[in-house]
Every structure is written in C-alpha cells, then in structure tokens.
Short mmCIF file of C-alpha atoms in Angstrom, two decimals:
data_model
loop_
_atom_site.label_atom_id
_atom_site.label_comp_id
_atom_site.label_asym_id
_atom_site.label_seq_id
_atom_site.Cartn_x
_atom_site.Cartn_y
_atom_site.Cartn_z
CA MET A 1 153.73 119.46 253.35
CA ALA A 2 152.11 119.35 256.78
CA LYS A 3 151.49 123.10 256.63
CA PHE A 4 149.83 122.79 253.21
CA ARG A 5 147.67 119.93 254.44
CA ASN A 6 146.56 121.90 257.47
CA ASP A 7 145.76 124.92 255.34
CA PHE A 8 143.75 122.77 252.95
CA ARG A 9 141.80 121.26 255.82
CA LYS A 10 141.09 124.68 257.28
CA LYS A 11 139.95 125.99 253.92
CA PHE A 12 137.80 122.93 253.23
CA PHE A 13 136.03 123.07 256.57
CA ARG A 14 135.51 126.81 256.24
CA ASP A 15 134.09 126.66 252.69
CA ASN A 16 131.93 123.58 253.23
CA LYS A 17 130.03 124.37 256.42
CA HIS A 18 126.89 122.73 254.98
CA LEU A 19 128.60 119.34 255.23
CA GLY A 20 128.50 119.71 259.02
CA ASN A 21 131.37 120.91 261.20
CA LEU A 22 132.88 117.48 261.75
CA GLY A 23 135.74 118.40 264.06
CA ALA A 24 136.18 121.79 262.40
CA ASP A 25 136.53 123.72 265.65
CA LYS A 26 139.06 121.22 266.99
CA LEU A 27 141.17 121.45 263.83
CA LEU A 28 141.11 125.23 263.84
CA ASN A 29 141.91 125.46 267.54
CA GLU A 30 145.01 123.30 267.03
CA THR A 31 146.51 126.03 264.82
CA GLY A 32 145.68 128.70 267.41
CA THR A 33 143.04 130.50 265.35
CA SER A 34 139.33 130.22 266.04
CA ASP A 35 136.44 130.07 263.58
CA MET A 36 135.54 133.71 264.27
CA GLU A 37 139.02 135.06 263.55
CA ILE A 38 139.18 133.32 260.16
CA THR A 39 135.76 134.62 259.13
CA LYS A 40 136.85 138.10 260.24
CA LYS A 41 140.00 137.85 258.15
CA THR A 42 138.19 136.65 255.04
CA SER A 43 135.25 139.05 255.17
CA LYS A 44 137.44 142.18 255.27
CA PRO A 45 136.34 144.25 252.23
CA SER A 46 139.10 145.27 249.83
CA VAL A 47 139.72 148.83 248.65
CA ASN A 48 138.52 148.65 245.04
CA SER A 49 135.43 146.39 245.46
CA THR A 50 132.18 146.98 247.33
CA VAL A 51 130.65 144.49 249.75
CA SER A 52 127.73 143.65 247.42
CA GLN A 53 130.11 142.69 244.62
CA LYS A 54 132.09 140.54 247.03
CA LYS A 55 128.89 138.77 248.10
CA VAL A 56 127.96 138.05 244.49
CA SER A 57 131.40 136.68 243.64
CA LYS A 58 131.38 134.51 246.78
CA LYS A 59 128.02 133.06 245.75
CA LEU A 60 129.26 132.18 242.28
CA THR A 61 132.54 130.53 243.23
CA TYR A 62 132.61 126.81 244.01
CA ASP A 63 135.23 124.89 245.86
CA PHE A 64 136.65 121.88 243.99
CA THR A 65 135.38 119.41 246.60
CA GLU A 66 131.94 120.99 246.45
CA TYR A 67 131.94 120.70 242.68
CA CYS A 68 132.93 117.03 242.91
CA LEU A 69 130.17 116.34 245.40
CA LEU A 70 127.63 118.07 243.17
CA MET A 71 128.80 116.04 240.21
CA MET A 72 128.47 112.87 242.27
CA MET A 73 124.91 113.78 243.21
CA MET A 74 124.08 114.44 239.56
CA MET A 75 125.58 111.11 238.51
CA MET A 76 123.62 109.24 241.16
CA MET A 77 120.38 110.90 240.06
CA MET A 78 121.07 110.03 236.42
CA MET A 79 121.82 106.41 237.30
CA MET A 80 118.63 106.12 239.34
CA MET A 81 116.57 107.53 236.48
CA MET A 82 118.19 105.12 234.02
CA MET A 83 117.48 102.16 236.29
CA VAL A 84 113.82 103.18 236.65
CA VAL A 85 113.42 103.50 232.87
CA VAL A 86 115.02 100.10 232.26
CA VAL A 87 112.83 98.41 234.85
CA VAL A 88 109.68 99.96 233.35
CA VAL A 89 110.67 98.86 229.85
CA VAL A 90 111.38 95.31 231.03
CA VAL A 91 108.05 95.09 232.83
CA VAL A 92 106.19 96.35 229.76
CA MET A 93 108.00 93.81 227.58
CA MET A 94 107.10 91.00 229.94
CA MET A 95 103.46 92.09 229.99
CA MET A 96 103.38 92.19 226.19
CA MET A 97 104.88 88.72 225.97
CA MET A 98 102.34 87.36 228.42
CA MET A 99 99.50 88.93 226.47
CA MET A 100 100.80 87.43 223.24
CA ILE A 101 101.02 83.97 224.75
CA MET A 102 97.53 84.26 226.20
CA MET A 103 96.18 85.29 222.82
CA MET A 104 97.91 82.37 221.15
CA MET A 105 96.50 79.95 223.68
CA MET A 106 93.02 81.34 223.17
CA MET A 107 93.36 80.99 219.41
CA MET A 108 94.51 77.40 219.78
CA MET A 109 91.62 76.58 222.05
CA MET A 110 89.19 78.12 219.60
CA MET A 111 90.67 76.13 216.75
CA MET A 112 90.42 72.93 218.72
CA MET A 113 86.82 73.64 219.60
CA MET A 114 85.98 74.35 216.00
CA MET A 115 87.61 71.15 214.88
CA MET A 116 85.73 69.16 217.47
CA MET A 117 82.47 70.71 216.39
CA MET A 118 83.20 69.89 212.79
CA MET A 119 83.96 66.29 213.65
CA MET A 120 80.79 65.94 215.62
CA MET A 121 78.78 67.42 212.82
CA MET A 122 80.34 65.09 210.30
CA ILE A 123 79.69 62.04 212.42
CA MET A 124 76.12 63.12 213.01
CA MET A 125 75.61 63.62 209.32
CA MET A 126 77.01 60.19 208.62
CA MET A 127 74.73 58.63 211.16
CA MET A 128 71.74 60.35 209.68
CA MET A 129 72.71 59.19 206.25
CA MET A 130 73.07 55.66 207.52
CA MET A 131 69.68 55.73 209.14
CA MET A 132 68.10 57.12 206.04
CA MET A 133 69.70 54.49 203.89
CA MET A 134 68.62 51.71 206.17
CA MET A 135 65.12 53.00 206.21
CA MET A 136 65.02 53.38 202.47
CA MET A 137 66.32 49.98 201.53
CA MET A 138 66.96 47.16 203.91
CA MET A 139 69.64 45.72 201.75
CA MET A 140 72.66 44.03 203.23
CA MET A 141 75.03 45.37 200.63
CA MET A 142 74.15 48.97 201.27
CA MET A 143 74.54 48.53 204.96
CA MET A 144 77.98 47.02 204.53
CA MET A 145 79.03 49.81 202.26
CA MET A 146 77.86 52.41 204.72
CA MET A 147 79.69 50.72 207.56
CA MET A 148 82.88 50.71 205.57
CA MET A 149 82.47 54.37 204.75
CA MET A 150 81.88 55.18 208.38
CA MET A 151 84.99 53.34 209.45
CA MET A 152 87.09 55.14 206.88
CA MET A 153 85.76 58.51 207.93
CA MET A 154 86.42 57.78 211.57
CA MET A 155 89.98 56.80 210.83
CA ILE A 156 90.61 59.98 208.86
CA MET A 157 89.11 62.04 211.68
CA MET A 158 91.34 60.37 214.23
CA ILE A 159 94.45 61.01 212.17
CA MET A 160 93.46 64.64 211.71
CA MET A 161 92.93 65.05 215.42
CA MET A 162 96.31 63.54 216.18
CA ILE A 163 98.06 65.87 213.76
CA MET A 164 96.28 68.86 215.26
CA MET A 165 97.30 67.85 218.76
CA MET A 166 100.89 67.44 217.69
CA MET A 167 100.89 70.87 216.10
CA MET A 168 99.45 72.39 219.25
CA MET A 169 102.10 70.78 221.41
CA MET A 170 104.85 72.02 219.13
CA MET A 171 103.52 75.56 219.21
CA ILE A 172 103.26 75.60 222.98
CA MET A 173 106.79 74.26 223.34
CA MET A 174 108.10 76.95 221.01
CA MET A 175 106.35 79.64 223.00
CA MET A 176 107.79 78.34 226.26
CA MET A 177 111.28 78.34 224.80
CA MET A 178 110.84 81.91 223.63
CA MET A 179 109.71 82.97 227.09
CA ILE A 180 112.69 81.35 228.78
CA MET A 181 115.08 82.98 226.32
CA MET A 182 113.52 86.38 226.94
CA MET A 183 113.81 85.94 230.70
CA ILE A 184 117.49 85.03 230.43
CA MET A 185 118.19 88.03 228.20
CA ILE A 186 116.48 90.39 230.63
CA MET A 187 118.39 88.92 233.57
CA ILE A 188 121.70 89.40 231.74
CA MET A 189 120.78 93.00 230.91
CA ILE A 190 119.94 93.76 234.54
CA MET A 191 123.20 92.15 235.69
CA ILE A 192 125.19 94.29 233.26
CA MET A 193 123.39 97.41 234.48
CA ILE A 194 124.19 96.55 238.10
CA MET A 195 127.84 95.91 237.21
CA MET A 196 128.01 99.31 235.51
CA MET A 197 126.48 100.92 238.58
CA MET A 198 129.05 99.24 240.82
CA MET A 199 131.91 100.41 238.60
CA MET A 200 130.62 103.98 238.65
CA MET A 201 130.26 103.88 242.43
CA MET A 202 133.80 102.56 242.82
CA MET A 203 135.19 105.31 240.61
CA MET A 204 133.31 107.97 242.56
CA MET A 205 134.55 106.52 245.84
CA ILE A 206 138.15 106.61 244.60
CA ILE A 207 137.80 110.25 243.53
CA VAL A 208 136.23 111.26 246.84
CA SER A 209 138.79 109.36 248.90
CA SER A 210 141.58 111.07 246.96
CA LEU A 211 140.02 114.44 247.90
CA PHE A 212 140.06 113.75 251.63
CA ASP A 213 143.38 113.15 253.37
CA TYR A 214 143.01 110.29 255.84
CA HIS A 215 146.66 109.76 256.78
#
C-alpha cells in the first residue's frame, strides 16, 4: 500500500508540474531517484513509434486529477455566470417595479388634481349663479333656495373627496404590500442560490480531498 501511494505521488507530481512543485523534489529524493532520472526514463522512445507521435499522444492524454481540476474550474465558471445572470434579472425586476409604482403615483396625483380643479370650477360656477340670481331678483326666497343648494353641493363634494382619498390610501397600501412581498421572494431566491453554491463547493472539496492523500 505504501509503495502504491508513493508511486501515485511521484506520478502526480511528475504529470502536474503546472500546479507548482510543492515538495516534489523532496518526495522524489526520498525514493532515491531524482527528477531528471524519471524524465529520462519516461521520454525514452519505443521501437514502433516515432517521437512526434509520442509527443502528440502525451499532449492528448489527461491525468485523472487534472481532469477533475478542469471540471472544477468549469463548474465554478458556470456558477459565477449563473449568479451574474440572476443578479441582473433581479435588478431589472426591481427597476420595473419601481417604475410601475412611480407611474401609479403620478396617475393618482393627476387624478387628484383633476378632481380638485373640477370642484373649484363647480364652486365658482355656483357662486356666479348665486350672484347673478341676487342681482336679478332681490327676493328672500330665491336667496334661501340658493343657499340650500350650495350647502348640498358642498356636502356632496366633501363626501366625494373623502371617498377619493380613501381609495388612494387603499391603492398605496396595496402597492407597498406588493413591493414587500417581491423583496421577500427575491431574498429567498438569493438564499437558495447561495445554499446551492455552498453544496456544490462542499461536494467539490470532498472529491478533491479524496484525490489527495493527507495521511
């Protein structure tokens, strides 16, 4: 078992020089063979194959550890891309929501303004009418009648205004609720994504740790 482990280590450090010779020379020297000797041994051309062919085959072959590392890199890249996409989508959604709310508010304001204008106009008209009437005939009865009418109109206006205000409040409340719900949903989504990422990382770590022999 020890022999196999040593051989594996030697092979790994030889095939994966790009990872950095972390104690490679020390490990090889323990067995009595240097780096140079091993390379000499391996690069001896065989009888039936030329050197160029050997080079090509060496290029194409991957060590298992190397393959795993490559896969890990790919996975990481994919995860990063996914995260970026999700974030962008969320931001866009938020922006859209904000725009919608702003539009709604604007509409409400406009409506309110219109209503106010209408009220003012009505009152003005009433006043004018009153004045006209008074001018025309200075009769007590007419005046009384007009006063009554005015009062009634005012009352109706007030009620209308109240209703409008109530409606506005309701709408705003609804919008706020919607916003809060959306925020919560997005938060949950992000949390799930992070959890998934963590799980993936853990799995990768386990695989990698199983590759290297620490004992």
